[in-house]
Structures are given as structure tokens and as C-alpha cells.
Coordinates of N, CA, C and O and ligand atoms in Angstrom, one line a residue:
X13 N 1.2 -1.3 -0.1 CA 0.0 0.1 -0.4 C 1.1 1.3 0.1 O 2.1 1.4 0.7
X14 N 0.6 2.1 -0.8 CA 1.4 3.9 -1.1 C 0.8 3.9 0.5 O 0.0 4.1 1.0
X15 N 2.4 4.9 0.7 CA 2.2 6.2 2.0 C 1.0 7.4 1.6 O 1.0 7.9 1.0
X16 N 0.1 6.8 2.3 CA -0.9 8.5 2.2 C -1.3 9.4 3.5 O -0.6 8.7 4.6
X17 N -1.3 10.3 3.8 CA -1.8 11.1 4.8 C -3.3 11.4 4.9 O -3.9 12.0 4.2
X18 N -3.6 11.1 6.0 CA -4.4 11.8 6.3 C -4.5 13.4 6.9 O -4.0 12.8 8.3
X19 N -6.0 14.1 7.1 CA -5.3 15.2 7.1 C -6.0 15.4 8.7 O -7.2 14.7 9.3
X20 N -5.4 15.2 10.4 CA -5.9 15.8 11.2 C -6.0 17.2 11.6 O -7.4 17.6 11.7
X21 N -5.4 18.1 11.2 CA -5.9 19.8 12.0 C -5.1 20.0 10.7 O -4.3 20.6 9.9
X22 N -6.4 20.6 9.7 CA -6.2 21.5 8.7 C -6.0 22.8 8.5 O -5.5 23.6 9.2
X23 N -5.2 23.1 6.9 CA -4.1 24.0 7.8 C -5.1 25.7 8.1 O -4.1 26.5 8.8
X24 N -6.0 25.8 7.9 CA -7.1 26.9 8.4 C -7.2 26.9 9.7 O -7.2 27.9 10.5
X25 N -7.5 25.7 10.3 CA -7.4 25.1 11.4 C -5.9 25.6 12.3 O -5.9 26.3 14.0
X26 N -4.8 25.6 11.7 CA -3.5 25.6 12.4 C -3.5 26.9 12.4 O -2.8 27.6 13.4
X27 N -3.6 27.4 10.9 CA -3.2 28.9 11.1 C -3.9 29.8 11.5 O -3.6 30.9 12.5
X28 N -5.3 29.6 12.2 CA -6.7 30.6 13.4 C -5.9 30.3 15.1 O -5.8 31.5 15.2
X29 N -5.6 29.3 15.1 CA -5.1 28.8 16.3 C -4.2 29.3 16.0 O -3.5 30.1 18.0
X30 N -3.1 30.2 15.7 CA -1.3 30.3 15.9 C -1.8 31.7 16.2 O -1.5 32.4 16.7
X31 N -2.6 32.4 15.6 CA -3.1 33.5 15.6 C -3.5 34.3 17.3 O -3.0 34.9 17.6
X32 N -4.2 33.0 17.6 CA -5.0 32.9 18.8 C -4.0 33.2 20.2 O -3.6 33.9 20.5
X33 N -3.2 31.8 19.7 CA -2.1 31.8 20.7 C -1.1 33.3 20.8 O -0.6 33.3 21.9
X34 N -0.8 33.7 19.5 CA -0.1 34.6 18.9 C -0.3 35.8 20.1 O 0.0 36.8 20.9
X35 N -1.7 36.0 20.1 CA -2.2 37.4 20.5 C -3.2 37.4 22.1 O -2.1 38.3 23.2
X36 N -2.8 36.0 22.5 CA -2.3 35.4 24.1 C -1.4 35.8 24.4 O -0.7 36.8 25.5
X37 N 0.0 35.4 23.9 CA 0.8 35.4 24.4 C 1.5 37.3 24.2 O 2.3 37.4 25.4
X38 N 1.1 38.3 23.1 CA 0.9 39.0 23.2 C 0.5 40.0 24.7 O 1.1 40.6 25.4
X39 N -0.4 39.7 25.0 CA -0.9 40.0 26.0 C -0.2 39.4 27.3 O -0.1 40.9 28.1
X40 N 0.0 38.6 27.1 CA 1.0 37.9 28.4 C 2.0 38.8 28.8 O 2.1 38.8 29.9
X41 N 2.8 39.4 27.6 CA 4.3 39.5 27.9 C 4.0 41.2 27.1 O 5.0 41.8 27.3
X42 N 3.0 42.1 27.3 CA 3.1 43.0 27.8 C 4.1 44.2 28.7 O 4.4 43.7 29.4
X43 N 4.7 44.8 27.9 CA 5.6 45.7 28.1 C 6.9 45.0 28.5 O 7.7 45.6 29.0
X44 N 6.9 43.9 27.7 CA 8.3 43.1 28.0 C 8.9 42.6 26.3 O 8.5 43.1 25.2
X45 N 9.7 42.1 26.5 CA 10.1 42.0 25.2 C 10.5 39.8 25.2 O 10.5 39.8 26.7
X46 N 10.2 39.6 24.3 CA 10.3 37.8 24.5 C 11.9 37.4 23.5 O 11.7 37.5 22.4
X47 N 12.0 36.8 24.2 CA 13.2 35.7 23.2 C 13.0 34.2 22.9 O 12.3 33.5 24.0
X48 N 12.9 34.0 21.7 CA 11.9 32.7 21.0 C 13.3 32.0 20.8 O 13.8 32.6 20.3
X49 N 13.1 30.6 21.4 CA 13.9 29.6 21.3 C 13.1 28.8 20.5 O 12.2 28.0 20.9
X50 N 13.6 28.7 19.4 CA 13.5 27.2 18.4 C 13.8 26.0 18.2 O 15.2 26.0 18.6
X51 N 13.1 25.2 18.6 CA 14.1 23.5 18.7 C 13.8 23.2 17.3 O 12.4 22.6 16.5
X52 N 15.1 22.9 16.9 CA 15.4 22.6 15.6 C 15.2 21.1 15.3 O 15.5 20.5 16.3
X53 N 14.4 20.8 14.0 CA 13.9 21.7 13.2 C 13.1 21.5 13.2 O 12.1 22.5 12.5
X54 N 11.9 20.5 13.7 CA 10.2 20.6 14.1 C 10.1 21.7 14.2 O 8.9 22.2 13.4
X55 N 10.2 22.8 15.2 CA 10.0 23.8 15.3 C 9.7 25.0 14.8 O 9.2 26.0 15.3
X56 N 10.6 25.1 13.5 CA 10.8 26.2 13.0 C 10.0 26.7 11.8 O 9.2 27.8 11.9
X57 N 8.9 26.0 11.5 CA 7.6 26.9 11.1 C 6.2 27.3 12.1 O 6.3 27.9 11.4
X58 N 6.3 26.8 13.3 CA 5.7 27.1 13.8 C 6.4 28.1 14.9 O 5.2 29.2 14.6
X59 N 8.0 28.6 15.0 CA 8.3 29.8 15.4 C 8.3 30.9 14.3 O 7.4 32.1 14.5
X60 N 7.7 30.4 13.4 CA 7.8 31.5 12.5 C 6.7 32.4 12.0 O 6.3 33.4 11.9
X61 N 5.2 31.0 12.2 CA 4.3 31.9 11.7 C 3.7 32.5 13.3 O 3.4 33.6 13.0
X62 N 4.4 31.4 14.4 CA 3.6 32.5 15.8 C 4.7 34.2 15.9 O 3.9 35.0 16.0
X63 N 5.8 33.9 15.3 CA 6.3 35.1 15.5 C 6.0 36.2 15.1 O 6.2 37.7 15.6
X64 N 5.1 36.0 13.8 CA 4.6 37.2 12.8 C 3.8 37.4 13.7 O 2.3 38.6 13.3
X65 N 3.0 36.8 14.8 CA 1.6 36.8 15.0 C 1.7 37.7 16.3 O 0.6 38.2 17.7
X66 N 2.9 38.0 16.5 CA 3.4 38.4 18.1 C 3.6 39.7 18.4 O 4.7 40.4 17.5
X67 N 3.1 41.1 19.0 CA 3.2 42.0 18.8 C 4.2 42.8 19.6 O 4.2 44.4 19.5
X68 N 4.5 42.4 20.8 CA 5.8 42.6 21.6 C 6.8 42.1 20.4 O 6.8 41.6 19.8
X69 N 8.3 43.3 21.1 CA 9.2 42.8 20.1 C 10.2 41.0 21.0 O 9.9 41.6 22.0
X70 N 9.9 41.1 19.9 CA 11.3 39.8 20.0 C 12.6 39.4 19.4 O 12.5 39.9 18.2
X71 N 13.2 38.7 19.9 CA 14.5 37.9 19.6 C 13.8 36.7 19.3 O 13.4 36.3 19.9
X72 N 14.9 36.1 18.3 CA 14.8 35.0 17.9 C 16.6 34.1 18.2 O 17.1 34.4 18.2
X73 N 16.3 33.2 18.6 CA 17.4 32.2 18.5 C 17.3 30.7 18.3 O 16.3 30.4 18.5
X74 N 18.1 29.7 18.1 CA 18.1 27.8 17.5 C 18.8 27.4 18.2 O 20.1 27.3 18.6
X75 N 18.4 26.2 18.2 CA 19.2 25.2 19.0 C 18.4 23.7 18.8 O 17.3 24.1 17.8
X76 N 19.9 22.9 18.6 CA 19.2 21.8 18.1 C 20.0 20.6 19.5 O 21.0 20.9 19.6
X77 N 19.0 19.7 19.3 CA 19.1 19.0 20.5 C 19.0 17.2 20.1 O 18.2 17.0 19.6
X78 N 19.9 16.5 20.2 CA 19.5 15.0 20.3 C 19.0 14.4 21.6 O 20.0 14.8 22.5
X79 N 18.4 13.4 21.1 CA 18.0 12.3 22.1 C 19.0 11.3 23.0 O 19.4 11.1 21.8
X80 N 19.5 11.1 24.1 CA 20.4 10.0 24.4 C 19.7 8.7 24.2 O 19.9 7.6 24.6
X81 N 17.9 8.6 24.6 CA 17.1 7.5 24.8 C 16.8 7.8 26.3 O 17.4 8.7 26.9
X82 N 16.5 6.7 27.1 CA 15.6 6.6 28.4 C 16.4 6.8 29.7 O 16.3 7.6 30.2
X83 N 17.5 6.0 29.6 CA 18.1 6.3 30.6 C 19.6 6.3 30.4 O 20.5 5.5 29.1
X84 N 20.0 7.5 30.8 CA 21.7 7.9 30.7 C 22.1 8.5 32.2 O 21.6 8.5 33.2
X85 N 23.4 8.4 32.1 CA 24.2 8.7 33.3 C 23.8 10.8 33.1 O 23.0 11.9 32.9
X86 N 25.0 10.8 34.2 CA 24.8 12.3 34.6 C 25.3 13.6 33.8 O 24.3 14.9 33.8
X87 N 24.9 13.3 31.7 CA 24.4 14.1 31.0 C 23.2 14.9 30.9 O 22.9 15.9 30.1
X88 N 22.5 13.8 31.4 CA 20.9 13.8 31.3 C 21.3 13.5 29.9 O 22.0 12.4 29.1
X89 N 19.4 13.5 29.3 CA 19.2 12.6 28.4 C 18.9 13.6 26.9 O 18.8 13.2 25.5
X90 N 19.1 14.9 27.5 CA 19.7 15.5 25.6 C 20.9 16.1 25.6 O 21.9 16.4 26.7
X91 N 21.7 16.3 24.3 CA 22.5 16.5 24.1 C 22.9 17.7 23.1 O 21.6 17.6 22.2
X92 N 23.7 18.4 23.1 CA 23.0 19.7 22.2 C 24.2 19.7 21.0 O 25.6 18.8 21.2
X93 N 23.2 19.7 20.3 CA 23.8 19.5 18.8 C 24.2 20.9 18.0 O 25.4 21.1 18.0
X94 N 24.2 21.5 18.6 CA 23.1 23.3 18.2 C 23.1 24.2 19.4 O 22.2 24.0 19.9
X95 N 24.3 24.7 19.7 CA 23.8 25.3 20.9 C 23.0 26.9 20.1 O 23.4 27.4 19.2
X96 N 22.4 27.5 21.3 CA 22.0 29.2 21.2 C 23.6 29.8 21.0 O 24.4 30.1 21.4
X97 N 23.4 31.1 20.4 CA 24.1 31.7 20.0 C 24.4 32.8 20.9 O 25.1 33.2 21.3
X98 N 23.0 33.4 21.4 CA 23.1 33.9 22.9 C 23.3 33.9 23.9 O 22.5 33.1 24.4
X99 N 23.8 34.6 25.1 CA 23.3 34.2 26.2 C 21.7 34.2 26.9 O 21.7 35.4 26.2
X100 N 21.5 33.9 28.0 CA 19.7 34.2 28.4 C 19.8 34.8 29.1 O 18.6 35.4 29.8
X101 N 20.8 35.0 30.4 CA 21.0 36.1 31.3 C 20.0 37.1 31.6 O 19.8 38.2 30.4
X102 N 19.0 37.5 32.2 CA 17.7 38.5 32.2 C 16.7 38.2 31.3 O 15.6 39.1 31.4
X103 N 16.7 37.6 30.3 CA 15.5 37.2 29.3 C 14.3 36.5 29.8 O 14.4 35.3 30.3
X104 N 13.7 36.8 29.2 CA 11.7 36.3 28.9 C 12.5 35.2 27.7 O 11.8 35.8 26.6
X105 N 12.8 33.8 28.4 CA 12.4 32.7 27.2 C 11.2 32.4 26.7 O 10.6 31.9 28.1
X106 N 10.7 32.4 25.7 CA 10.0 31.4 25.5 C 10.5 30.3 24.5 O 10.2 30.1 23.0
X107 N 10.1 29.1 24.4 CA 10.1 27.9 23.8 C 9.8 27.7 23.3 O 8.3 27.4 23.5
X108 N 10.0 27.7 21.5 CA 8.6 26.9 21.2 C 9.3 25.1 20.3 O 10.1 25.4 19.6
X109 N 8.0 24.8 20.3 CA 8.6 23.5 20.5 C 7.7 22.8 19.0 O 6.5 23.3 19.2
X110 N 7.8 21.7 18.5 CA 6.8 21.3 17.4 C 5.7 20.5 18.3 O 4.3 20.2 18.3
X111 N 6.5 19.8 19.2 CA 5.7 18.5 20.0 C 6.2 17.8 21.2 O 7.2 17.8 21.2
X112 N 4.8 17.5 22.2 CA 5.3 17.3 23.4 C 5.0 16.0 23.2 O 4.1 15.7 23.2
X113 N 6.0 14.7 23.1 CA 5.7 13.2 23.4 C 5.5 13.3 25.1 O 5.1 12.9 25.6
X114 N 6.8 12.0 24.8 CA 7.3 11.6 26.2 C 7.1 12.8 27.4 O 7.3 12.6 28.7
X115 N 7.6 14.2 26.4 CA 8.4 15.1 27.5 C 9.7 15.6 27.7 O 10.3 16.0 28.4
X116 N 10.3 13.8 27.8 CA 11.8 13.9 28.4 C 12.3 14.8 27.3 O 13.1 15.6 28.1
X117 N 12.9 15.1 26.6 CA 13.4 16.8 26.0 C 13.6 17.3 26.5 O 14.4 18.2 26.7
X118 N 12.2 18.2 26.7 CA 12.1 19.5 26.8 C 12.1 19.6 28.2 O 12.6 20.6 29.3
X119 N 11.6 18.4 29.4 CA 12.7 18.4 30.7 C 13.5 18.7 30.9 O 13.7 19.2 31.6
X120 N 14.4 18.1 29.6 CA 16.1 18.0 30.2 C 16.6 19.3 29.3 O 17.1 20.0 30.5
X121 N 15.8 19.8 28.7 CA 16.7 21.3 27.9 C 16.0 22.2 28.8 O 16.9 23.3 28.9
X122 N 14.4 22.3 29.7 CA 14.2 23.6 30.5 C 15.1 23.8 31.8 O 15.8 24.7 32.0
X123 N 15.7 22.1 32.0 CA 17.0 22.4 33.6 C 18.2 22.7 33.1 O 18.9 23.4 33.4
X124 N 18.2 22.7 31.5 CA 19.7 23.2 30.7 C 19.9 24.6 31.2 O 20.5 25.2 31.5
X125 N 18.3 25.2 30.3 CA 18.7 26.2 30.3 C 18.2 27.4 31.9 O 18.5 28.2 31.2
X126 N 18.1 26.7 31.9 CA 17.5 27.0 33.8 C 18.7 27.9 33.9 O 19.3 29.0 34.8
X127 N 19.8 26.6 33.7 CA 21.1 27.2 34.5 C 21.7 28.4 33.9 O 22.9 28.6 34.4
X128 N 21.6 28.6 32.7 CA 22.2 30.4 32.3 C 21.4 31.7 32.6 O 21.6 32.4 32.1
X129 N 20.8 31.2 33.9 CA 19.6 32.1 34.2 C 19.0 33.3 33.3 O 19.2 34.2 34.1
X130 N 17.5 32.8 33.4 CA 16.8 33.6 32.2 C 16.3 34.3 33.3 O 15.7 33.9 34.1
X131 N 15.6 35.4 32.7 CA 14.3 36.0 34.0 C 13.3 35.3 33.6 O 12.6 35.1 35.2
X132 N 13.0 34.4 33.2 CA 11.8 33.1 33.3 C 11.8 32.3 32.1 O 12.8 32.7 31.1
X133 N 11.3 30.9 32.2 CA 11.1 30.2 30.8 C 9.7 30.1 30.9 O 9.1 29.3 31.9
X134 N 9.3 30.2 29.4 CA 8.2 29.1 29.1 C 8.1 28.5 28.7 O 9.2 28.4 27.3
X135 N 7.2 27.6 28.1 CA 6.8 26.5 26.8 C 5.8 26.9 26.0 O 4.7 26.9 26.4
X136 N 6.1 26.9 25.3 CA 4.8 26.6 23.7 C 5.2 25.9 22.9 O 6.1 25.5 22.2
X137 N 3.8 24.9 22.6 CA 3.9 23.8 22.2 C 2.8 24.0 20.2 O 1.9 24.2 21.0
X138 N 3.0 23.4 19.3 CA 2.2 23.3 18.4 C 1.4 22.4 18.9 O 0.0 22.4 18.5
X139 N 1.9 20.8 19.2 CA 1.1 20.0 19.4 C 1.5 19.3 20.8 O 2.2 19.3 21.4
X140 N 0.5 18.6 21.4 CA 0.7 17.7 22.9 C -0.1 16.8 22.3 O -0.9 16.4 22.1
X141 N 0.7 15.2 23.3 CA 0.3 14.3 22.8 C 0.4 13.5 24.5 O 0.6 13.2 24.9
X142 N -0.7 14.4 25.4 CA -0.5 14.4 26.6 C -0.5 12.5 27.5 O 0.3 12.1 28.1
X143 N -0.9 11.8 26.6 CA -1.4 10.4 27.2 C 0.1 10.0 27.2 O 0.3 8.8 27.6
X144 N 1.2 10.3 26.5 CA 2.3 9.7 25.9 C 3.0 10.1 27.1 O 4.7 9.5 27.3
X145 N 3.1 11.0 28.2 CA 3.7 11.6 29.1 C 4.2 11.0 29.8 O 3.9 10.2 30.6
X146 N 5.7 10.5 30.2 CA 6.4 10.2 31.0 C 7.2 11.0 31.8 O 7.3 11.0 33.2
X147 N 7.9 11.9 31.7 CA 8.2 13.3 32.3 C 7.6 14.5 32.4 O 7.1 15.1 31.8
X148 N 7.1 14.4 33.7 CA 6.2 16.2 34.1 C 7.0 17.3 33.4 O 8.0 17.8 33.8
X149 N 6.1 18.0 32.6 CA 6.6 19.1 32.1 C 5.5 19.9 31.9 O 4.1 20.2 31.5
X150 N 5.9 21.5 32.4 CA 4.4 22.2 32.8 C 4.8 23.4 31.1 O 5.6 23.9 30.5
X151 N 3.4 22.8 30.6 CA 3.4 23.7 29.3 C 2.7 24.9 29.1 O 1.2 24.8 29.4
X152 N 2.9 26.1 29.0 CA 2.2 27.1 29.0 C 1.2 27.4 27.9 O 0.1 27.8 27.9
X153 N 1.5 27.2 26.9 CA 0.7 27.6 25.4 C 1.1 26.0 24.6 O 1.8 25.8 24.1
X154 N -0.2 25.7 24.4 CA -0.2 24.6 23.7 C -1.8 25.0 22.8 O -2.8 25.5 22.9
X155 N -1.4 24.7 21.3 CA -2.2 24.9 20.5 C -3.5 24.0 20.0 O -4.3 23.9 20.4
X156 N -2.7 22.5 20.1 CA -3.4 21.1 20.1 C -3.8 20.1 20.6 O -2.2 19.8 20.8
X157 N -3.9 19.8 21.4 CA -3.6 18.3 22.1 C -4.2 17.0 21.5 O -4.9 17.7 20.6
X158 N -3.6 16.4 21.2 CA -3.8 15.3 20.1 C -4.2 13.8 20.7 O -3.2 13.7 21.3
X159 N -4.2 12.9 20.2 CA -4.0 11.7 20.7 C -3.0 10.8 20.0 O -2.2 11.3 19.3
X160 N -2.8 9.8 20.6 CA -1.6 8.6 20.4 C -1.0 8.6 19.2 O -1.7 7.0 18.6
X161 N -0.8 9.2 17.9 CA -0.7 9.0 16.4 C 0.5 9.6 16.0 O 1.0 10.5 16.3
X162 N 1.1 8.5 15.3 CA 2.3 8.9 14.6 C 1.9 10.5 14.1 O 1.3 9.9 12.9
X163 N 2.1 12.0 13.8 CA 2.0 12.6 12.5 C 2.9 13.4 12.4 O 4.0 14.0 12.4
X164 N 3.0 13.7 11.3 CA 3.7 14.8 10.2 C 3.1 16.0 9.8 O 2.1 16.3 10.2
X165 N 3.9 17.2 9.2 CA 3.3 18.0 8.9 C 3.4 19.4 9.7 O 4.3 19.1 10.7
X166 N 4.1 20.8 8.9 CA 4.0 21.6 9.9 C 5.4 21.6 10.7 O 5.4 22.2 11.5
X167 N 6.1 21.4 10.2 CA 7.3 21.1 10.5 C 7.7 19.7 10.9 O 9.0 19.5 11.6
X168 N 6.7 18.9 11.7 CA 7.5 17.3 12.2 C 7.2 16.5 10.6 O 6.7 16.2 10.0
X169 N 7.9 15.7 10.6 CA 8.3 14.3 9.9 C 8.7 13.1 10.2 O 8.5 12.8 11.0
X170 N 8.2 12.7 9.2 CA 9.0 11.0 9.2 C 9.8 10.5 8.2 O 9.4 10.4 7.1
X171 N 11.0 10.2 8.8 CA 12.3 10.4 8.3 C 12.7 11.2 7.3 O 13.2 11.2 6.1
X172 N 12.5 12.0 7.9 CA 13.1 13.7 7.6 C 11.6 13.7 5.8 O 12.1 14.9 5.5
X173 N 10.6 12.9 5.6 CA 10.1 13.6 4.9 C 9.0 14.2 5.5 O 8.3 13.9 6.9
X174 N 7.8 15.3 4.9 CA 6.5 15.5 5.1 C 6.7 16.8 6.2 O 5.5 17.9 6.3
X175 N 7.6 17.8 6.6 CA 7.7 18.6 7.0 C 7.6 19.8 6.9 O 6.8 20.6 7.3
X176 N 7.4 19.9 5.3 CA 6.9 21.2 4.7 C 4.9 21.2 4.4 O 4.8 21.9 3.8
X177 N 4.7 20.4 4.6 CA 3.1 20.0 4.7 C 2.5 21.5 5.5 O 3.1 21.7 6.7
X178 N 1.5 22.2 4.9 CA 1.0 23.4 6.0 C 0.0 22.8 6.7 O -0.5 23.4 7.4
X179 N -0.1 21.4 6.7 CA -1.4 20.9 7.5 C -0.7 20.0 9.0 O 0.2 19.5 8.4
X180 N -1.5 19.6 9.6 CA -1.0 18.6 10.4 C -1.0 17.0 9.9 O -3.6 17.0 10.2
X181 N -1.1 16.0 9.5 CA -1.5 14.8 9.2 C -0.7 13.5 9.7 O 0.1 13.6 10.8
X182 N -1.4 12.5 9.7 CA -1.6 10.9 9.9 C -0.4 10.4 8.9 O -1.7 9.9 7.8
X183 N 0.5 9.2 9.3 CA 0.6 8.6 7.7 C 0.1 7.4 8.0 O 0.1 6.8 8.7
X184 N -0.4 7.0 6.8 CA -1.2 5.3 7.0 C -0.4 5.1 5.7 O 0.1 5.5 5.0
X185 N -0.5 3.3 5.9 CA 0.1 2.7 4.9 C 1.9 3.0 5.6 O 2.2 2.5 3.9
X186 N 2.4 3.2 5.6 CA 3.9 3.1 6.3 C 4.6 1.5 6.2 O 3.5 0.5 6.9
X187 N 6.0 1.3 5.8 CA 6.0 0.1 5.7 C 6.5 -0.5 7.6 O 7.0 1.0 8.1
Ligands
LIG202 P1 9.4 13.7 23.6 O1 11.4 13.4 24.1 O2 9.3 12.4 23.6 O3 8.9 14.5 24.6 O4 9.9 14.1 22.3 C1 10.0 14.6 21.6 C2 10.0 14.8 19.6 O5 9.8 13.7 19.9 C3 9.7 16.0 19.3 O6 10.4 16.8 19.0 C4 9.6 15.2 18.0 O7 10.9 15.3 17.0 C5 9.2 13.7 17.8 N1 8.0 13.1 18.0 C6 7.5 12.9 18.8 N2 6.3 12.8 18.6 C7 6.0 12.6 17.0 C8 5.4 12.8 15.9 O8 4.0 12.6 16.3 N3 5.8 13.1 14.6 C9 7.2 13.5 14.3 N4 7.6 13.4 15.8 C10 7.4 13.2 16.6
LIG203 MG1 10.7 19.1 18.6

């Protein structure tokens, strides 16, 4: 069977929700500046769209992490593949992610970034799969809570494909 994509969240729903979350973030951060941190590669489409909807001043930085897997030693579960360019000292940081699944990546990433003394750290995600949570993370802004299905599009990939889909879908008929 050929691989097909079933639409889970249509493009217009994603766009509308990002506008709403952008407005909410703009209200919550009134009078402040936001330092957006994009977790590559999946967070990039969401961060670009979200940033356009935020009306307070923003700066942006990018980071890439890889997962060591479930059980690891002292260094934690995430390894920095590409670190941030800028220090976080005194900044109001908003981490922008594509999806929170087990929560492991973000749990360890937040722990690591806290050590850099930002004024605050909040977390914003396009998608959340709450059923899959292993590590508790406080997610401040969620666009869509979804069931436990493997999704692609809007930055999310399956074997590096489908990131460019303008909607969120489920891969069907994959080997
Ligand atoms: P966590 O550490 O288990 O929360 O994993 C988060 C990362 O796993 C995400 O940033 C994604 O890169 C990847 N991931 C989890 N679920 C999916 C999915 O349904 N589709 C594509 N990537 C996913
Ligand atoms: Mg990700």
C-alpha cells in the first residue's frame, strides 16, 4: 500500500489557532520583550508563523538537541547538537516546540537552560500528546492536544519527509 496522509488538523485551523495563541502571548508579555528559542528542526515552521502574530518585541535564537534515549548518566538525556548563539541572562525566554510527546526532551532542555539564568522560561508547543507523558513538564501554551498517533507536517517529519506540509496529518500505509 502506498503511503498516504490523513489530515488531522487542516491548514486553516492551524493558522487560526496560531493567531489566537500569538494574541494571548502578546497580552501575557505586554511591556516585555520575548526571546524565542526554536528547537530545530521541527519547531521552525511554527516559530516563524507564531512570531509574525506576536506584537511585543521579539528576538530569536535556534538550538538543536538530540536524544540519548530513556536511561542515561550524569549529562542528562539531551545532547546539544547546535547551541544558542546568545546568552539567556535576564531574558524572558519562550521555547517553541513542534510536539511534546514523552516530555523527556523538554524536561531536560528546560533544566539545562535554567542554569543560564533567564528572567523566566515558558514553553509553547504546536502539538501535545498528553497520553504519552513520562516526564512532567509545564506547558504554558498548547495549540492542539492530539491522540497518540504519529503525525507529520507543519515541521514534523517521518524519516525527514513531510515537514513542509501546511497542515498536520497522520501517515497511513507506511512500511
Ligand atoms: P519527547 O522527548 O518524547 O517529548 O519527544 C519530542 C520529540 O520527538 C519531538 O520534538 C519530535 O521531534 C519527536 N516526535 C514525537 N512525536 C512525534 C510525532 O508524532 N511525529 C513526529 N515527530 C514526533
Ligand atoms: Mg521537536
